mmCIF file of C-alpha atoms and ligand atoms in Angstrom:
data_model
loop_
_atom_site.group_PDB
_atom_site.id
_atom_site.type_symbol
_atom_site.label_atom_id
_atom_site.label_comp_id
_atom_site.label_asym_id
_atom_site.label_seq_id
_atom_site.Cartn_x
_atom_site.Cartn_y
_atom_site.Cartn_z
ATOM 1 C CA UNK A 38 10.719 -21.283 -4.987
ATOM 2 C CA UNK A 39 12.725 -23.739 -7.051
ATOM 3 C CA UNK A 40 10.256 -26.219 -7.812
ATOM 4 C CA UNK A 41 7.790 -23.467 -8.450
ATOM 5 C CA UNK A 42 6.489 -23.728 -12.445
ATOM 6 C CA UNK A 43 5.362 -19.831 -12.125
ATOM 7 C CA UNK A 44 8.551 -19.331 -10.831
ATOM 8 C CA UNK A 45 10.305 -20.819 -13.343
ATOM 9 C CA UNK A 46 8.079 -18.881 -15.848
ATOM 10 C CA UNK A 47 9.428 -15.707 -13.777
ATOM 11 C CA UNK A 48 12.844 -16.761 -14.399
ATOM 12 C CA UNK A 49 12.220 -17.433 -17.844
ATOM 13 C CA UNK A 50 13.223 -21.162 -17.789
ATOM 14 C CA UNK A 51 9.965 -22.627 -18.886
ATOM 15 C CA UNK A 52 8.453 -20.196 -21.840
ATOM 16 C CA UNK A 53 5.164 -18.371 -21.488
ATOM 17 C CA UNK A 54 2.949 -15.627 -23.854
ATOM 18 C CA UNK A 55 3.787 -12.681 -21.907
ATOM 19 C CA UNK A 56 0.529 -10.237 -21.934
ATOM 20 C CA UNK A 57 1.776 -7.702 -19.399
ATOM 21 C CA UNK A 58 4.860 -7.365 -17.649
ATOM 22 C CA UNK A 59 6.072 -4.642 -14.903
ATOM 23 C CA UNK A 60 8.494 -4.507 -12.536
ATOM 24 C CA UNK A 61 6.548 -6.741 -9.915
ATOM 25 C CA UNK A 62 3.675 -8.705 -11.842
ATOM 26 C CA UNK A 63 3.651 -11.125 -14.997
ATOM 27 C CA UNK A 64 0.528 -11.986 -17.107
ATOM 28 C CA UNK A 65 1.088 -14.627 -19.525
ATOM 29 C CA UNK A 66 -1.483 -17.011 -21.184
ATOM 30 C CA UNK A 67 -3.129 -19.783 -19.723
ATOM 31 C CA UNK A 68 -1.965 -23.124 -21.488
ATOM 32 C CA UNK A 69 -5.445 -24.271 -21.315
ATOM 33 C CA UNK A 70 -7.381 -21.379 -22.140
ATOM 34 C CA UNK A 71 -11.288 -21.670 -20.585
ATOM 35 C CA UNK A 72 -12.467 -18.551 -22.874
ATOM 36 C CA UNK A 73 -11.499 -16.933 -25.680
ATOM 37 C CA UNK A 74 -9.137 -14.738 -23.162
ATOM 38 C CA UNK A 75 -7.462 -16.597 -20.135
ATOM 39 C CA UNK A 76 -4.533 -15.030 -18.478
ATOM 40 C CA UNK A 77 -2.972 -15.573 -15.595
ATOM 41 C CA UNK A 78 -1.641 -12.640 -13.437
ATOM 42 C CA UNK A 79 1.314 -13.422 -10.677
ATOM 43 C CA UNK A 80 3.573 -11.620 -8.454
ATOM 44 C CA UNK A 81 6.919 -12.233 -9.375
ATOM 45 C CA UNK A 82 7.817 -12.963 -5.718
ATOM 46 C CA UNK A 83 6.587 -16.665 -4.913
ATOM 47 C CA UNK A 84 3.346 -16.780 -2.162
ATOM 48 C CA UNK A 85 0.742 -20.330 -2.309
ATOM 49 C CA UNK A 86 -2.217 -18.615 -2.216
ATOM 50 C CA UNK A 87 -4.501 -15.716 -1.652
ATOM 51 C CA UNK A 88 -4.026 -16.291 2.274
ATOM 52 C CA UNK A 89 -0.922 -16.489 2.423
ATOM 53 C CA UNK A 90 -0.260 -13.605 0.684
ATOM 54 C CA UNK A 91 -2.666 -11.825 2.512
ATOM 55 C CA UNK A 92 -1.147 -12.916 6.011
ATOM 56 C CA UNK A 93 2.456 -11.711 4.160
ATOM 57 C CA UNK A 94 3.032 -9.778 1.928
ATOM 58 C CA UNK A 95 -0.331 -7.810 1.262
ATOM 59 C CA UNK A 96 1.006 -5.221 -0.673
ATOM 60 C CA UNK A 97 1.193 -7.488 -3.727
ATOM 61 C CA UNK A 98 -2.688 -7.177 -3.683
ATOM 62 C CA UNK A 99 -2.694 -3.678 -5.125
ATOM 63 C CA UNK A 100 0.408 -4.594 -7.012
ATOM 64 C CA UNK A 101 -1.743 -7.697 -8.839
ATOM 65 C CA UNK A 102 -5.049 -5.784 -9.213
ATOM 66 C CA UNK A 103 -3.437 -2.804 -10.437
ATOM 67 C CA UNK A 104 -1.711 -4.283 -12.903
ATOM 68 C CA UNK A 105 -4.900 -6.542 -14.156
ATOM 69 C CA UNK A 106 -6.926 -3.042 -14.388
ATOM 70 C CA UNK A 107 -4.302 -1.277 -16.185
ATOM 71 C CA UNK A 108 -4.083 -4.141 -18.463
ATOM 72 C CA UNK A 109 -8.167 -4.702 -18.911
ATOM 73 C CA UNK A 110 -7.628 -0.959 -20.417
ATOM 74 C CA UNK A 111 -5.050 -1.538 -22.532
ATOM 75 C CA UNK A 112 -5.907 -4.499 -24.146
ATOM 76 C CA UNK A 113 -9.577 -3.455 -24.623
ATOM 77 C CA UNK A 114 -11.019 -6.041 -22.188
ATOM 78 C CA UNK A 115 -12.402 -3.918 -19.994
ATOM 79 C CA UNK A 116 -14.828 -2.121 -22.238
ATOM 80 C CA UNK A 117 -17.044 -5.388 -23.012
ATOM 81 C CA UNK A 118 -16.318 -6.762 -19.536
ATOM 82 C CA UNK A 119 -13.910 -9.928 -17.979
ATOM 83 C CA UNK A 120 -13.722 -12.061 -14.657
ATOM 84 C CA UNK A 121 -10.951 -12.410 -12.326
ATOM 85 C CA UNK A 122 -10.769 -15.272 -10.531
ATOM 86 C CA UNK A 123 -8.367 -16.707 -8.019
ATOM 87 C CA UNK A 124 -8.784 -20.626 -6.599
ATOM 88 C CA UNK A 125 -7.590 -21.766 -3.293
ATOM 89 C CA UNK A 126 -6.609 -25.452 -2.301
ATOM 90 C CA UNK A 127 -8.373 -28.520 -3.012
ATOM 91 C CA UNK A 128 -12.052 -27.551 -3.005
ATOM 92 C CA UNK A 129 -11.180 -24.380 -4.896
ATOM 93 C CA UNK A 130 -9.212 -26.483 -7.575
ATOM 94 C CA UNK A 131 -5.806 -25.418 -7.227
ATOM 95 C CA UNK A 132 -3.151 -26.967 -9.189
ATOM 96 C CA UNK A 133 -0.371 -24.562 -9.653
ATOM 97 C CA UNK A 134 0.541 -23.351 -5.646
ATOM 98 C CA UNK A 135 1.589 -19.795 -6.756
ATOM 99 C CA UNK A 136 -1.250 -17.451 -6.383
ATOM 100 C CA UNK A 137 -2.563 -16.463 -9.476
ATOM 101 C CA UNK A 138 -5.612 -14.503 -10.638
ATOM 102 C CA UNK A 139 -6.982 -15.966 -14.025
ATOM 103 C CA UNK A 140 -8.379 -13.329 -16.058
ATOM 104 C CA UNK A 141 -11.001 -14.158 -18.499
ATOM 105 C CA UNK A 142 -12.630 -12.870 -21.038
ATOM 106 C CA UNK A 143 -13.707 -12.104 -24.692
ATOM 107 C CA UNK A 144 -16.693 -14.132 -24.786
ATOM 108 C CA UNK A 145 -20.170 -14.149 -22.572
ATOM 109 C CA UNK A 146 -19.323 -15.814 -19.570
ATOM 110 C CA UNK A 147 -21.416 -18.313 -17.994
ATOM 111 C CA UNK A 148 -22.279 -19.251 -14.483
ATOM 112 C CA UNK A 149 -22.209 -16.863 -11.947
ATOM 113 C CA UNK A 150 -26.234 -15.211 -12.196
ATOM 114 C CA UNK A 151 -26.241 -15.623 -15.952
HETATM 115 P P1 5GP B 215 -5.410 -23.369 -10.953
HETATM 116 O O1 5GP B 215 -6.113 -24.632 -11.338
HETATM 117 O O2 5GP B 215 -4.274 -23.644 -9.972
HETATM 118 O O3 5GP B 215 -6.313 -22.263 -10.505
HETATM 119 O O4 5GP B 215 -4.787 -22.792 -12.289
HETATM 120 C C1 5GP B 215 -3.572 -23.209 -12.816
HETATM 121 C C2 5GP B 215 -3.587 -22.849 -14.263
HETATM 122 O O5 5GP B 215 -2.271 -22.879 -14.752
HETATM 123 C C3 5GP B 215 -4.409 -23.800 -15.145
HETATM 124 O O6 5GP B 215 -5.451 -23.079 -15.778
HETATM 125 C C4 5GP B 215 -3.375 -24.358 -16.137
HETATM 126 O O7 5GP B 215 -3.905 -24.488 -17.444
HETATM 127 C C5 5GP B 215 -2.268 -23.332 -16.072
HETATM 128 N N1 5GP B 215 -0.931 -23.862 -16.298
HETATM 129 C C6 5GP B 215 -0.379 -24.969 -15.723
HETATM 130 N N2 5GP B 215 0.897 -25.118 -16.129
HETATM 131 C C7 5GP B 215 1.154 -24.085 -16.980
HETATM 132 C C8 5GP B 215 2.311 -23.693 -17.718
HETATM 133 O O8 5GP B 215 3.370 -24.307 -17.689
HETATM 134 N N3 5GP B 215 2.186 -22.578 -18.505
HETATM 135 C C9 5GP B 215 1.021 -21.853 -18.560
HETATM 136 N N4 5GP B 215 1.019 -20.780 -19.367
HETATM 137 N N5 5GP B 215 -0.071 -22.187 -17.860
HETATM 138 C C10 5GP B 215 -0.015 -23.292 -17.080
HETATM 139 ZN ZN1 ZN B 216 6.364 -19.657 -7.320
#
């Protein structure tokens, strides 16, 4: 979508710290990093939201979480642990209407049963 900002990141027209790239998915740095580690994961091919991708085009799913695992393994982050989180529309707090999965970690995380 044109007046996407993730898209634009796809395209390479507003810069990002790539963290993991393959053919289909991007993970770059949050801007406003939460924890110590905060990525964001998209599919390179524009949906709003978890829905809509799931009504859609739900073969990005495995795309996405595949590419988060294989990158939780490279980077190390998977042997002391991380959160994925995705938020959906107002009540969820979504600001940016390209799904995304944050990734965080590095740190204890609160919240959550701790
Ligand atoms: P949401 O609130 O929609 O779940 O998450 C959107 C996230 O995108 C926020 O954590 C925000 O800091 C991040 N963000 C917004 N604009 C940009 C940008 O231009 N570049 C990067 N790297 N992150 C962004
Ligand atoms: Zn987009």
């Amino acid at each position: 979508m044109s007046n996407c900002i993730f898209c634009k990141i796809v395209a390479g027209e507003i810069p990002s710290t790539k963290v993991y790239e393959d053919e289909k998915v991007l993970g770059f740095k949050d801007l406003n990093p939460m924890a110590e580690v905060h990525n964001l994961f998209i599919h390179k091919d524009h949906t709003q939201d978890l829905n809509d991708l799931s009504d859609n085009k739900q073969d990005q799913l495995g795309d996405i979480f595949s590419a988060i695992s294989k990158y939780s393994k490279e980077s190390k982050l998977a042997e002391d642990g991380f959160r994925v989180v995705t938020n959906i529309g107002n009540n969820g707090g979504q600001t940016v209407f390209h799904t995304h999965f944050h990734v965080l970690g590095g740190q204890r995380l609160g919240g959550f049963g701790s």
